PDB file of C-alpha atoms in Angstrom:
ATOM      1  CA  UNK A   1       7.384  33.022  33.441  1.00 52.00           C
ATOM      2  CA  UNK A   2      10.030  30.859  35.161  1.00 59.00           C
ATOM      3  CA  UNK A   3      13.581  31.938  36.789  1.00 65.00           C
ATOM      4  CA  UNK A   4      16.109  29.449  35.595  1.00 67.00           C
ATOM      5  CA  UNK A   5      17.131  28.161  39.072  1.00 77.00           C
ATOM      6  CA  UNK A   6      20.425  25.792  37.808  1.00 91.00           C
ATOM      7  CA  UNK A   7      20.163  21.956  37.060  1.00 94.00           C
ATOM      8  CA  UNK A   8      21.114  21.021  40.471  1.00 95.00           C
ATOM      9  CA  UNK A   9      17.993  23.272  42.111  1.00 95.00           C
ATOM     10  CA  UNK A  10      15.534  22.178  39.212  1.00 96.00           C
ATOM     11  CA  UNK A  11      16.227  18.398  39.561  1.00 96.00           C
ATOM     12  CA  UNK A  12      15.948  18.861  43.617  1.00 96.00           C
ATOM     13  CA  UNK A  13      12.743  20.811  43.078  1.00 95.00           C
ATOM     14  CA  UNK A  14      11.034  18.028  41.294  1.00 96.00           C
ATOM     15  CA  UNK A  15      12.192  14.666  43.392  1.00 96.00           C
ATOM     16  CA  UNK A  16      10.442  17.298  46.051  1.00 95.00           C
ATOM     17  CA  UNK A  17       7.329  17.573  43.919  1.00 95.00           C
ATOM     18  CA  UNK A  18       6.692  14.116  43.750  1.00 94.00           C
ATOM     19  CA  UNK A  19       7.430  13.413  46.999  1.00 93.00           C
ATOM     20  CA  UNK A  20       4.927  15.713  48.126  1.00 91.00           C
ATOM     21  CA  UNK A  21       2.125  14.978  45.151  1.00 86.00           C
ATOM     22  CA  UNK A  22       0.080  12.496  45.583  1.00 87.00           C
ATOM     23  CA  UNK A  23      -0.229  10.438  42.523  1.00 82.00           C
ATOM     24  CA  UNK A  24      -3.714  10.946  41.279  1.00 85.00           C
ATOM     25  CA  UNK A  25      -2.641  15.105  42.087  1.00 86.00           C
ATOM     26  CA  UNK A  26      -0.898  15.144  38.277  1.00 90.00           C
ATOM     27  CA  UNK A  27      -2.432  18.111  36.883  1.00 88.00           C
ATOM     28  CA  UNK A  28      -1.315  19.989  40.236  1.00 89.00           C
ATOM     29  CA  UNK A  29       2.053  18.836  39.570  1.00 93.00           C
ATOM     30  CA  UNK A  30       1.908  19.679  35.856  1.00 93.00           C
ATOM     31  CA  UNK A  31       1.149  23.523  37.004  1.00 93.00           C
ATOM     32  CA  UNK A  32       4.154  23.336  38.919  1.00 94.00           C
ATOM     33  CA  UNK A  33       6.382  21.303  36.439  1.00 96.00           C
ATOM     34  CA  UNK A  34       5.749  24.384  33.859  1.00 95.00           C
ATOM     35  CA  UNK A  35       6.694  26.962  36.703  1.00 94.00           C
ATOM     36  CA  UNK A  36       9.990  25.226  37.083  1.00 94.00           C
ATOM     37  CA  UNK A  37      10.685  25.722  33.104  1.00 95.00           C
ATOM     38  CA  UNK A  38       9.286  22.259  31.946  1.00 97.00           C
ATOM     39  CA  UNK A  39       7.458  22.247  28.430  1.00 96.00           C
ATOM     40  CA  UNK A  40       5.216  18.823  27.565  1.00 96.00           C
ATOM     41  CA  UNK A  41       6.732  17.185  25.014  1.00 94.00           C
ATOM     42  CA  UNK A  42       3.983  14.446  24.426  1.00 87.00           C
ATOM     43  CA  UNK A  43       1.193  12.628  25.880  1.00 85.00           C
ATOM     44  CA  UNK A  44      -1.274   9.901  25.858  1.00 88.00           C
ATOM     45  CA  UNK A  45      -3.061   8.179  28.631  1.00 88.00           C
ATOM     46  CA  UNK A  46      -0.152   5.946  29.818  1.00 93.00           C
ATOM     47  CA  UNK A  47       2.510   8.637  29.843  1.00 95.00           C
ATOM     48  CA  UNK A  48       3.910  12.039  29.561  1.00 95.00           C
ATOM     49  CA  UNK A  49       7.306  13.360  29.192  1.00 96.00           C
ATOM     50  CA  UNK A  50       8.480  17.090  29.574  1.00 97.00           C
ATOM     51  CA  UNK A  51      11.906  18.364  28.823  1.00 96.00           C
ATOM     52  CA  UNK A  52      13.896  21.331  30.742  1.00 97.00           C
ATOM     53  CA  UNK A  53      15.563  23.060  27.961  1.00 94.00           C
ATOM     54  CA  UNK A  54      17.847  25.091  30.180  1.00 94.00           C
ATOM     55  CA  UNK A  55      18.740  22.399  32.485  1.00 95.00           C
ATOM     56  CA  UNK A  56      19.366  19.875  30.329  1.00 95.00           C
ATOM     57  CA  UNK A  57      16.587  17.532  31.703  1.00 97.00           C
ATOM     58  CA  UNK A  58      14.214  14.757  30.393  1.00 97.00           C
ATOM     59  CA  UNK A  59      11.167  13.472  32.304  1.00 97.00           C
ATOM     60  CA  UNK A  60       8.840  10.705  31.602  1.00 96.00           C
ATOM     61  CA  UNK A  61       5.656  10.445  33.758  1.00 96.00           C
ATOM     62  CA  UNK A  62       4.024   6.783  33.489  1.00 96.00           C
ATOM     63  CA  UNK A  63       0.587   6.211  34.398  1.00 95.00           C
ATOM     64  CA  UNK A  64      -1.304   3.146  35.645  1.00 93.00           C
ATOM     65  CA  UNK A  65      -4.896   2.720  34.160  1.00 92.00           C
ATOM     66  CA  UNK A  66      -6.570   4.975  36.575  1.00 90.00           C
ATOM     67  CA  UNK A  67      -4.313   7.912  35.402  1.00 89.00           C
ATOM     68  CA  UNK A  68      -2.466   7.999  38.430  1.00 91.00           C
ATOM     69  CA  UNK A  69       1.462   8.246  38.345  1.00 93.00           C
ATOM     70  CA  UNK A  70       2.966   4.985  38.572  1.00 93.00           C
ATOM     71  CA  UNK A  71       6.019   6.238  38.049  1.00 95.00           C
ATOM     72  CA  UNK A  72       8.930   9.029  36.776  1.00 96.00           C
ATOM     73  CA  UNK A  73      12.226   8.881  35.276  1.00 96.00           C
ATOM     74  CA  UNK A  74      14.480  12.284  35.450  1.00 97.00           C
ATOM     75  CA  UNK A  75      17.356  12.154  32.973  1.00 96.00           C
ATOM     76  CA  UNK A  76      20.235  14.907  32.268  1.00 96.00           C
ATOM     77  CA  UNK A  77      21.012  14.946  28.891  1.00 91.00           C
ATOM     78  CA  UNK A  78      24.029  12.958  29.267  1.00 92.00           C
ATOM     79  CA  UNK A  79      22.695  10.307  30.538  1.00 92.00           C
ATOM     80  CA  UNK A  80      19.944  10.352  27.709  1.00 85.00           C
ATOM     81  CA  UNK A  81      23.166  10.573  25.229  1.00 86.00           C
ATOM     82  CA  UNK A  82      24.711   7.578  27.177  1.00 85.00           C
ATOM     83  CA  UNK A  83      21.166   5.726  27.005  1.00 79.00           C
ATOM     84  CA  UNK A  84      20.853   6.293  23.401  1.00 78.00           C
ATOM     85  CA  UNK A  85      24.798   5.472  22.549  1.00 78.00           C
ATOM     86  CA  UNK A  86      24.371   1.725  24.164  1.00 68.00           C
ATOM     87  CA  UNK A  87      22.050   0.921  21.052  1.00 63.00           C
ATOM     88  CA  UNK A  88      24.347   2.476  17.962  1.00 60.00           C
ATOM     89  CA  UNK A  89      25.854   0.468  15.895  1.00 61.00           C
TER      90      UNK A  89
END
């Protein structure tokens, strides 16, 4: 079970976890992503995303064809709102 820590702490938590991970360390990292409060939302072998409920937070883990990370995105839900209003009619 996770302490909610406050979006500010949770978001500085994980630019520190990948920072310190190396890429081909992602099931490490996915321990400590569910510690924070993350739940996997999907996967397949080129990506994963997890979602913090109680921060507000989106991340999408890409992978390169060796299953290391290539690369993350970490959105708050306003910017996914933002993101997502650009392509309403």
């Amino acid at each position: 079970m996770h302490t909610y820590l406050g979006r500010e702490e949770v978001m500085r938590k994980t630019e520190e976890l990948f920072e310190q991970c190396s890429p081909e360390s992602f099931q490490d990292m996915e321990k400590v992503l569910m510690k924070l409060g993350y739940i996997q939302r999907g996967s397949d072998p080129a990506s994963a995303e997890f979602r913090h409920k109680e921060a507000g937070l989106m991340l999408d883990i890409e992978f390169d064809e060796e299953g290391a990370i290539h690369s993350y995105e970490l959105l708050t839900t306003e910017e996914i709102e933002e993101k997502q209003r650009k392509f309403r009619w």
